[in-house]
CSV table of C-alpha atoms (C1' of nucleotides) in Angstrom, one decimal:
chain,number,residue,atom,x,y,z
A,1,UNK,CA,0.0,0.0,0.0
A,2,UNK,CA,1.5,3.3,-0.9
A,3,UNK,CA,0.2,6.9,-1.6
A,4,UNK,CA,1.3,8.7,-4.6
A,5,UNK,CA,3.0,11.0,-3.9
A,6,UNK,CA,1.2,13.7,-5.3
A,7,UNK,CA,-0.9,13.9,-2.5
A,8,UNK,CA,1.9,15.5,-0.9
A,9,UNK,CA,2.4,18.2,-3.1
A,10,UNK,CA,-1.0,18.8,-3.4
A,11,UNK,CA,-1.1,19.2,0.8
A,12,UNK,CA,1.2,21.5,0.7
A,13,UNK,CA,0.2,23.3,-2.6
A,14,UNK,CA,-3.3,23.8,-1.4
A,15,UNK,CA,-1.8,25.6,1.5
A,16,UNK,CA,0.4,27.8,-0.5
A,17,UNK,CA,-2.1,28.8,-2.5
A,18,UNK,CA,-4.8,29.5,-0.3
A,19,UNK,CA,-2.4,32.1,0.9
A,20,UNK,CA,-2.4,34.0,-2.6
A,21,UNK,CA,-3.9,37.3,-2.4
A,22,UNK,CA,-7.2,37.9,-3.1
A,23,UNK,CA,-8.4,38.0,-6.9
A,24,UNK,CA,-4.9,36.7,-7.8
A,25,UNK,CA,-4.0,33.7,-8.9
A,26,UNK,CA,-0.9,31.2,-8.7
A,27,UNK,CA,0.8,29.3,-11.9
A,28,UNK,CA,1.9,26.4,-11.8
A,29,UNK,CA,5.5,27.3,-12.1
A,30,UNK,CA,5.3,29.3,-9.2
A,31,UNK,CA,3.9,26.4,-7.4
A,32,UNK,CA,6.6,23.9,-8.9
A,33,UNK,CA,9.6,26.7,-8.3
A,34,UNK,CA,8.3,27.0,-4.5
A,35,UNK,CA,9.3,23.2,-3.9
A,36,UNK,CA,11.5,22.8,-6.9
A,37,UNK,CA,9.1,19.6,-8.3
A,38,UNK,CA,8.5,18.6,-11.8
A,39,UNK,CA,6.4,21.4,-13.1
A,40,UNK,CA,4.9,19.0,-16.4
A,41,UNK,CA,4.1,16.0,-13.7
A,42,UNK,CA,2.2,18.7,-11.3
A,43,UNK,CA,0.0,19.7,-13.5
A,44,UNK,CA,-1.6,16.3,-13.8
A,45,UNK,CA,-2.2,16.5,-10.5
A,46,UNK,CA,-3.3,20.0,-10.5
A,47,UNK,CA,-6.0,19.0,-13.0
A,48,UNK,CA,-7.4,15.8,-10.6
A,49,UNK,CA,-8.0,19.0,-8.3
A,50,UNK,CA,-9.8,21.4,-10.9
A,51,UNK,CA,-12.0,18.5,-11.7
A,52,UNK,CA,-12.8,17.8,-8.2
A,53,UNK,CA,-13.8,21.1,-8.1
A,54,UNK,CA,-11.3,22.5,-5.2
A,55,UNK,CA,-9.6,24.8,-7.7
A,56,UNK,CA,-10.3,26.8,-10.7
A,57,UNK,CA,-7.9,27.0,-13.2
A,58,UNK,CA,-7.7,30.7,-15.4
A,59,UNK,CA,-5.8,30.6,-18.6
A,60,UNK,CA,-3.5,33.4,-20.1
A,61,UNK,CA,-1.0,36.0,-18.5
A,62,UNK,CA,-1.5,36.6,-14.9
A,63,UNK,CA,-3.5,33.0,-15.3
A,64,UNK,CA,-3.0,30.0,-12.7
A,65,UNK,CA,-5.0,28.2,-10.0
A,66,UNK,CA,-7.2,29.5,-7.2
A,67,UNK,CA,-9.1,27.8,-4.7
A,68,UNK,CA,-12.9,27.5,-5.7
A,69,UNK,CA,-14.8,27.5,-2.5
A,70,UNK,CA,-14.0,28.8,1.2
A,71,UNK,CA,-10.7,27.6,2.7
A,72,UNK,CA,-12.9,26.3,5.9
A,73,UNK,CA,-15.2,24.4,3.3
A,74,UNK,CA,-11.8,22.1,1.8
A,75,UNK,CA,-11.1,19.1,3.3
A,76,UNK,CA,-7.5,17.2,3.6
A,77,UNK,CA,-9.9,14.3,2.4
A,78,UNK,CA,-11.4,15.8,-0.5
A,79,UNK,CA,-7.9,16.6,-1.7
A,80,UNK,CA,-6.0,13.0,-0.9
A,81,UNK,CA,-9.5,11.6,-3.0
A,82,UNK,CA,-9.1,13.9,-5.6
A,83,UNK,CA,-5.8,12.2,-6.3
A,84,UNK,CA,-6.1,9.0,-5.2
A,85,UNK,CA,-10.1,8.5,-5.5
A,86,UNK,CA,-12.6,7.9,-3.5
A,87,UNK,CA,-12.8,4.4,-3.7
A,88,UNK,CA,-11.7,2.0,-0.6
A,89,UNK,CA,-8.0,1.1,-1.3
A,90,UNK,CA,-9.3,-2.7,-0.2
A,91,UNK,CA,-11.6,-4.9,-3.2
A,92,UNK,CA,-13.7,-7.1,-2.0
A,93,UNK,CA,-13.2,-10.1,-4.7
A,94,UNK,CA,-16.1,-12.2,-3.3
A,95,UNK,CA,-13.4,-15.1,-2.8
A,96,UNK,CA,-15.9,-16.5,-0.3
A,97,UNK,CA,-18.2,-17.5,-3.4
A,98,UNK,CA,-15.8,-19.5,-5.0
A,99,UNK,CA,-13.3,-22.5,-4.6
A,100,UNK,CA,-14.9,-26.1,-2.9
A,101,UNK,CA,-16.4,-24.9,0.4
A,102,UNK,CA,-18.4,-21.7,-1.7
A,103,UNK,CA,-20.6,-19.6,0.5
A,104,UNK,CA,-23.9,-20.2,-1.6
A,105,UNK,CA,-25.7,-17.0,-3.0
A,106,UNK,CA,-28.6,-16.9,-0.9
A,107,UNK,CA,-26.0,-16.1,2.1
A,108,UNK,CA,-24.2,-13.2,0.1
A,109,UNK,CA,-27.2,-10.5,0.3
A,110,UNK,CA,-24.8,-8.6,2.9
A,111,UNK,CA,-21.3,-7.8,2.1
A,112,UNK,CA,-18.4,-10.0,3.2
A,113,UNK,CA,-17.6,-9.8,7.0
A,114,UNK,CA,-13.9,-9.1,5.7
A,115,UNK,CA,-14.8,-6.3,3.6
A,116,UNK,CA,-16.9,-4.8,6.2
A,117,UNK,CA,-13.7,-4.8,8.3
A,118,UNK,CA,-11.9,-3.1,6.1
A,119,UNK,CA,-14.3,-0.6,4.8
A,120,UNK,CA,-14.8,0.4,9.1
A,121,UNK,CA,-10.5,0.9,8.9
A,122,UNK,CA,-11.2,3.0,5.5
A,123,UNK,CA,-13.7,4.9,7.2
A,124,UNK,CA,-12.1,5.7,10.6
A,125,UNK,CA,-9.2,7.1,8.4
A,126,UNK,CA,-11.6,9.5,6.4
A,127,UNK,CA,-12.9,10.8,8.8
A,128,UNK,CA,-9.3,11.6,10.1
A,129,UNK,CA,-9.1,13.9,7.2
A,130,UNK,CA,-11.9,15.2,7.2
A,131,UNK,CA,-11.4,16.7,10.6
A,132,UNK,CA,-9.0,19.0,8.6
A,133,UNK,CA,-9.2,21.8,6.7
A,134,UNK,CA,-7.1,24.4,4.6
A,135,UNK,CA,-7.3,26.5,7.2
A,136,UNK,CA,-5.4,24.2,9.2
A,137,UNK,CA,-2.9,23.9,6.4
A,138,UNK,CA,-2.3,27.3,5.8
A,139,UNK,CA,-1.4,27.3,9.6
A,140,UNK,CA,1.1,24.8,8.9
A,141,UNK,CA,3.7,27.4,6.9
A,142,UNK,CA,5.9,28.9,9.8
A,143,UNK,CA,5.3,32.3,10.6
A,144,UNK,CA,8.3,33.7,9.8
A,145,UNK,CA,8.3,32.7,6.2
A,146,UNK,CA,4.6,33.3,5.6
A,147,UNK,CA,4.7,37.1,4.7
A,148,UNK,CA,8.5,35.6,2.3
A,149,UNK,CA,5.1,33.6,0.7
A,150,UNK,CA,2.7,36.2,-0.1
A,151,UNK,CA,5.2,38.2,-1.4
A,152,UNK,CA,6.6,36.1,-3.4
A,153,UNK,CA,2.9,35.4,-4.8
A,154,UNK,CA,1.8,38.8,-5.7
A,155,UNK,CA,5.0,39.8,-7.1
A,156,UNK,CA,4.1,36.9,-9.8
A,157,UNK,CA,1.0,37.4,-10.1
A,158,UNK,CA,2.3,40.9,-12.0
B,1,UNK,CA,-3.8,3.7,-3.1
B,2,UNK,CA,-4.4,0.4,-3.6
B,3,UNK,CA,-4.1,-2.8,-1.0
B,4,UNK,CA,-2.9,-6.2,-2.0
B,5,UNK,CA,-5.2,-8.5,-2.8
B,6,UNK,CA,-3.1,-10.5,-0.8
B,7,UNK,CA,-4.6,-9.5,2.5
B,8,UNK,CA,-7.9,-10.2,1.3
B,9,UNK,CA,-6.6,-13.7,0.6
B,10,UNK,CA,-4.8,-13.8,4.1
B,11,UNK,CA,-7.4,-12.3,6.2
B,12,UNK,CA,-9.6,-15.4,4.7
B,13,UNK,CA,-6.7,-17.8,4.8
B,14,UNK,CA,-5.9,-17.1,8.3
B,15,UNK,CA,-9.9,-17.8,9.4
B,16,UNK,CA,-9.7,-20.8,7.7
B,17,UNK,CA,-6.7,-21.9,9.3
B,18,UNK,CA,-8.0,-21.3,12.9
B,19,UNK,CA,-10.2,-23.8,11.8
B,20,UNK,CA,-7.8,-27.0,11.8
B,21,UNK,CA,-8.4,-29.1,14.1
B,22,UNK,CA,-6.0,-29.0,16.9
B,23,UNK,CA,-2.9,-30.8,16.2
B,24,UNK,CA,-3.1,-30.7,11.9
B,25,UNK,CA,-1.9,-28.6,9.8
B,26,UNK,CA,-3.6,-26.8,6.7
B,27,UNK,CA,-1.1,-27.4,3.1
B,28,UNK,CA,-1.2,-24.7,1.0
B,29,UNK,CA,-2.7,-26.6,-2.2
B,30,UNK,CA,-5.8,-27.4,0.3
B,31,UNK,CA,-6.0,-23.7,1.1
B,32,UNK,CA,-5.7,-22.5,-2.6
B,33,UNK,CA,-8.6,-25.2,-3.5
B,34,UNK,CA,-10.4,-23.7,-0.8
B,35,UNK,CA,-11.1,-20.4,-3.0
B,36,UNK,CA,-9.7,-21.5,-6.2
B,37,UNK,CA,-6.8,-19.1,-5.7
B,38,UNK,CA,-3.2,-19.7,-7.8
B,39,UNK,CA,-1.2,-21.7,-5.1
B,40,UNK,CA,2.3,-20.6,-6.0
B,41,UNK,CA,1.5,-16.8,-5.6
B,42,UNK,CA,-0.8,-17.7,-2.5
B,43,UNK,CA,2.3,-19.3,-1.0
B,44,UNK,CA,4.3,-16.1,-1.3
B,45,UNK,CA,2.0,-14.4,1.0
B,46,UNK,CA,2.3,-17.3,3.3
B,47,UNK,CA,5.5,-16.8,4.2
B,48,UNK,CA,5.1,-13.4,5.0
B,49,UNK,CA,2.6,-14.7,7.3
B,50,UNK,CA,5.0,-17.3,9.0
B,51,UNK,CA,8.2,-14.8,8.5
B,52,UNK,CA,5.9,-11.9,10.9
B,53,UNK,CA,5.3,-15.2,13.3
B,54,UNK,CA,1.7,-15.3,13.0
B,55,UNK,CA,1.6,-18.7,11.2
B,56,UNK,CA,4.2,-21.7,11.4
B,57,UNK,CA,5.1,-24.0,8.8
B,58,UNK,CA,5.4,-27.6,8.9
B,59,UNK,CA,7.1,-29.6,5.8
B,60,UNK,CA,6.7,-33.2,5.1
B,61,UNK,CA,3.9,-34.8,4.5
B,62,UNK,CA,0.8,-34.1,7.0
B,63,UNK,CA,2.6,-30.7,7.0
B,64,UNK,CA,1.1,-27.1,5.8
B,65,UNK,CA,0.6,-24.4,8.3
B,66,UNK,CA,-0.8,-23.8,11.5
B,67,UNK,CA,-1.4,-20.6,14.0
B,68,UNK,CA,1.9,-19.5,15.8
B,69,UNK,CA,-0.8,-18.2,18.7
B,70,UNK,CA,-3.8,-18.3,20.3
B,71,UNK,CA,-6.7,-16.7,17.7
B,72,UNK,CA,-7.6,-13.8,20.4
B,73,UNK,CA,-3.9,-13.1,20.5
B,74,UNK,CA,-3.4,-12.6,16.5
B,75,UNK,CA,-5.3,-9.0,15.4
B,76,UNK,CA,-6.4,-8.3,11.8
B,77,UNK,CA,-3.5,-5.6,11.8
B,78,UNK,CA,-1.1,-8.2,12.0
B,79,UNK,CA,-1.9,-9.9,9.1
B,80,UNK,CA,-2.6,-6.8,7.1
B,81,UNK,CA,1.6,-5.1,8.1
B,82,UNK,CA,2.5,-8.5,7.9
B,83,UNK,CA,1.9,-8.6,3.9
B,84,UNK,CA,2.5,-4.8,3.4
B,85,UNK,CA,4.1,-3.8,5.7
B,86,UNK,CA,4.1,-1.6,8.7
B,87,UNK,CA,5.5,1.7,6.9
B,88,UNK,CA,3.3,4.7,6.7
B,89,UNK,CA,1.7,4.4,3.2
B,90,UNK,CA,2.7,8.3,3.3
B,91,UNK,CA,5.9,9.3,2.7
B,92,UNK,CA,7.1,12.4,3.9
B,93,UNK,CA,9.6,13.5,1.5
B,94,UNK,CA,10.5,17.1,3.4
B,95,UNK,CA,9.6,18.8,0.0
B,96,UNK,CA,9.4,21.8,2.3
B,97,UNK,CA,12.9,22.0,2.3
B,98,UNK,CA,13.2,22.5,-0.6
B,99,UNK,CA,12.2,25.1,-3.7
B,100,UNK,CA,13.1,28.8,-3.5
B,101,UNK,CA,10.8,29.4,0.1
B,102,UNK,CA,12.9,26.4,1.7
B,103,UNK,CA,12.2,26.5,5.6
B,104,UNK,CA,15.2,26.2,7.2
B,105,UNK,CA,16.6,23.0,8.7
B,106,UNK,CA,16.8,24.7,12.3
B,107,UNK,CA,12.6,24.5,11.8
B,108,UNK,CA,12.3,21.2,11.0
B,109,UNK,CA,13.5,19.5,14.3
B,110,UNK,CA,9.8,18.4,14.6
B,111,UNK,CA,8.1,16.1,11.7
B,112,UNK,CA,6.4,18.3,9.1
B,113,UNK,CA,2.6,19.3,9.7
B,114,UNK,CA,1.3,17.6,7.4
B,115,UNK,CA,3.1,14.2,7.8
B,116,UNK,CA,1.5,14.7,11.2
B,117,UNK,CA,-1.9,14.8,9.7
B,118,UNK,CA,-1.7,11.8,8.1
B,119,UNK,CA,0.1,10.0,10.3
B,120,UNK,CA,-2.7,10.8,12.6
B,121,UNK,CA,-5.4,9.2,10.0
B,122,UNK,CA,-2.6,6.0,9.6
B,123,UNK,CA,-3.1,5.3,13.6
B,124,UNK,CA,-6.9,5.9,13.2
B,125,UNK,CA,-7.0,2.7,10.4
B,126,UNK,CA,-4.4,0.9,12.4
B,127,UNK,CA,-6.6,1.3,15.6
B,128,UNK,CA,-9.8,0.3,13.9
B,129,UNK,CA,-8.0,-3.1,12.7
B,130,UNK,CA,-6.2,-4.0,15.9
B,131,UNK,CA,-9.6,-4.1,17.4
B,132,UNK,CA,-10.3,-7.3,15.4
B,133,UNK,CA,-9.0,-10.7,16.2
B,134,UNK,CA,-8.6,-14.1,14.4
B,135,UNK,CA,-11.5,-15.1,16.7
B,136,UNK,CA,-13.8,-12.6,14.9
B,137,UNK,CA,-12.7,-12.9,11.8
B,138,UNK,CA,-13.5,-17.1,12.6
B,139,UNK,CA,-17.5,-15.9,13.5
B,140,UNK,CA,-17.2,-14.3,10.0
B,141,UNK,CA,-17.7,-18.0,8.3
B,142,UNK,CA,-21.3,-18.7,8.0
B,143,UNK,CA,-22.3,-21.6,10.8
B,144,UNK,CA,-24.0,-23.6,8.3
B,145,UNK,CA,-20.5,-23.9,6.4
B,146,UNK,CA,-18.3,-24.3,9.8
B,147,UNK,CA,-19.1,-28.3,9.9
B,148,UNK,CA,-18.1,-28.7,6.6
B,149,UNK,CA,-15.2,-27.0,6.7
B,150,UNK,CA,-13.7,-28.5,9.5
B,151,UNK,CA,-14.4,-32.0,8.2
B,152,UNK,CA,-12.9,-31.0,5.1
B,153,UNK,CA,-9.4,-30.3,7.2
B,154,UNK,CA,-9.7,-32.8,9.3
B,155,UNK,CA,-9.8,-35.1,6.0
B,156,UNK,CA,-6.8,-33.3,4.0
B,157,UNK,CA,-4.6,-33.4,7.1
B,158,UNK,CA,-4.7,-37.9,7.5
C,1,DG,C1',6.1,-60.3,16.1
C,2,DT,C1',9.2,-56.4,16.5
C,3,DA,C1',12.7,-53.1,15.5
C,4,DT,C1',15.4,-50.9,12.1
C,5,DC,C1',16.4,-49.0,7.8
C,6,DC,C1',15.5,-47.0,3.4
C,7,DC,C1',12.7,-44.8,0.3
C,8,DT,C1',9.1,-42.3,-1.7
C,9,DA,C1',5.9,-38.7,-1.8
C,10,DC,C1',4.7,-34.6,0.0
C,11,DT,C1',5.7,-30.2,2.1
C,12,DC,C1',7.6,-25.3,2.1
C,13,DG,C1',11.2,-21.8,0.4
C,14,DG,C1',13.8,-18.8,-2.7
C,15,DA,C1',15.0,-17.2,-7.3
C,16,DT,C1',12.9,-15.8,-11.8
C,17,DA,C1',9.4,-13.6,-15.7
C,18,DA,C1',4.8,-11.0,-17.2
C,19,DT,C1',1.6,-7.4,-16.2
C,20,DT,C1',-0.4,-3.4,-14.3
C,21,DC,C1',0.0,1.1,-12.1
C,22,DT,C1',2.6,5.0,-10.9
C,23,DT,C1',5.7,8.4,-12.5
C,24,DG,C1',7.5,11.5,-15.8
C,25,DT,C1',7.4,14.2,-20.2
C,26,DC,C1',6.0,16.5,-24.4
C,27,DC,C1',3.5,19.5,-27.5
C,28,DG,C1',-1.0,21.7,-28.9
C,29,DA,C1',-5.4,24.7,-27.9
C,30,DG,C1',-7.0,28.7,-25.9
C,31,DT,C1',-6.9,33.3,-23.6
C,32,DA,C1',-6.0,37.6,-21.5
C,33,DG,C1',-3.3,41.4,-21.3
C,34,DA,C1',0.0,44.7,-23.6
C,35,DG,C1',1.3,47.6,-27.3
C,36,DG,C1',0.6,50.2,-31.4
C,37,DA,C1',-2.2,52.5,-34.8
C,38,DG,C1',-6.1,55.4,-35.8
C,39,DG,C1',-9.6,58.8,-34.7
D,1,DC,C1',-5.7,62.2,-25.3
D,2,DC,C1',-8.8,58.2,-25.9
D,3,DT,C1',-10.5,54.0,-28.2
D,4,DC,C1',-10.0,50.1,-30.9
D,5,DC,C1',-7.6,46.3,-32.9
D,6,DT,C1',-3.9,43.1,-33.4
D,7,DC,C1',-0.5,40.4,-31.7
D,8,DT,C1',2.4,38.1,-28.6
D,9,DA,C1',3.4,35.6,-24.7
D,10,DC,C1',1.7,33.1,-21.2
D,11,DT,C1',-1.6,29.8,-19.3
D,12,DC,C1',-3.7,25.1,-18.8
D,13,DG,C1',-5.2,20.5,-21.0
D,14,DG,C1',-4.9,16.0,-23.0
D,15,DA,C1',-2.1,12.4,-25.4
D,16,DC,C1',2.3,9.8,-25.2
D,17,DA,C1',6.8,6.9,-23.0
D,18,DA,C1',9.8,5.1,-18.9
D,19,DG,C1',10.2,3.0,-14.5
D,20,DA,C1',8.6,0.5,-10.4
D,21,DA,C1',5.7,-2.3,-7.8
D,22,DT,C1',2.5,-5.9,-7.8
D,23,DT,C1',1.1,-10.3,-9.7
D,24,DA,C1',2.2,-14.8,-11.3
D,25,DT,C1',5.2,-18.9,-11.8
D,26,DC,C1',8.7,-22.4,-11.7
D,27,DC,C1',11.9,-25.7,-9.8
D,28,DG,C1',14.9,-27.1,-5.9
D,29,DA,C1',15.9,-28.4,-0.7
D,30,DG,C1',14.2,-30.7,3.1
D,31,DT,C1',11.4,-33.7,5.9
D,32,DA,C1',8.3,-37.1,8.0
D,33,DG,C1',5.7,-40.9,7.5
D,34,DG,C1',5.1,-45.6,5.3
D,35,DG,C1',6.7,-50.0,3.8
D,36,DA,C1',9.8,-53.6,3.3
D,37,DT,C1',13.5,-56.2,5.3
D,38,DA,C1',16.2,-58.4,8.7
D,39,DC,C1',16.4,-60.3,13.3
DNA sequence: GTATCCCTACTCGGATAATTCTTGTCCGAGTAGAGGAGG
DNA sequence: CCTCCTCTACTCGGACAAGAATTATCCGAGTAGGGATAC
């Protein structure tokens, strides 16, 4: 089991950009100079969160991504799902229906007990990160190099 | 994010283990029959089983493998690290040291925010699988099956 | 009848390929702002 | 001096390869029980 590792740079990118000033926007070359990462591989991953609907994307000069609702509203979870999906990283393959001793049909109305485990683990970690939100990112940057940040983000935002 | 489907085979293999009677041993070839699975492969995950000490093998014939423990001893977490591992399945990779707003390494003496918060949702789903046991995951096999089952062991093992 | 020895068949274990998913990269479509020309 | 038009440069988006992890498989090493043999 292993996270891409997009969902870190997202964490973090969320956070920088929440902190861009209002009306302004951040590229995604600002965002891949900030933590020196592949700029063409970010951008996939900035897309997953356009189409999730946590940022907006503006094309053109002074273009780049903003966040599309409240910072309180976003979720840790919706982001990691953005990238990695929403589905439960365990599949049930319904193993118990097949092979010699096969649970019969009639038996299978509810899900497997196995799966049910699993899906309370899944669940338990959700709502982990759901408890947080953007705002609690944004408080994650260390004070001293927040107003370095902003700067740095209206100054390319021309 | 994606779990092998090796633990859904395990977490199954291991309940149907706990079903030998005492004494026998389960081989592998009557485990794969057991849900049709591909023995070779299923024997890989085996050994991680008897390698974390949750299971013990026993070569020759008569042999297979048997429960190191006792069931309410052995918890679904076990099994599940025990195939992939106990490691985070995020990796922090201290991107925030990096880039052209680098926080500096004197600020980094504690783990980055963020690896906090989902370390913090790991230990939720780790929590939420330690509470189960083998002896649950047993009362996961329908009764109506258990007789059969057990018979069938008791014949495979001479 | 009993004890011993050998032998066969069955078991697990590690080393080895095929496939799928993650990672990484490129180039094209579209747009908003800046600059110049005309009124 | 103001307005309009054009043009350029910058933005994101989808299609296309490389690498890694999971999945799948084979064959060899070792062992314990069973059977035959000798006493």
């Amino acid at each position: 089991m292993k996270l891409s590792q997009g969902v870190e740079w997202m964490l973090h990118g969320v956070g920088v950009i929440a902190h861009a000033p209002p009306g302004t926007s951040v590229a995604r070359r600002v965002l891949a100079e900030q933590y020196d990462l592949p700029e063409a591989y970010l951008a996939k991953h900035l897309k997953a969160l356009v189409r999730a609907g946590i940022l907006t994307a503006t094309t053109g000069p002074a273009g780049g991504f903003r966040l599309a609702r409240d910072p309180a509203d976003i979720t840790a979870l919706e982001i990691v799902e953005a990238i990695e999906g929403s589905a439960s990283p365990f599949v049930c393959q319904e193993i118990r229906q097949r092979g010699l001793v096969a649970v019969p049909p009639e038996l299978c109305r509810r899900p497997c007990g196995i799966s049910t485990v699993m899906d309370r683990a899944h669940q338990a970690w959700r709502e982990s990160l759901r408890d947080v939100t953007v705002v609690d990112l944004m408080r994650l940057i260390p004070k001293s190099l927040r107003d370095k940040l902003v700067a740095r983000l209206a100054a390319n935002a021309r």
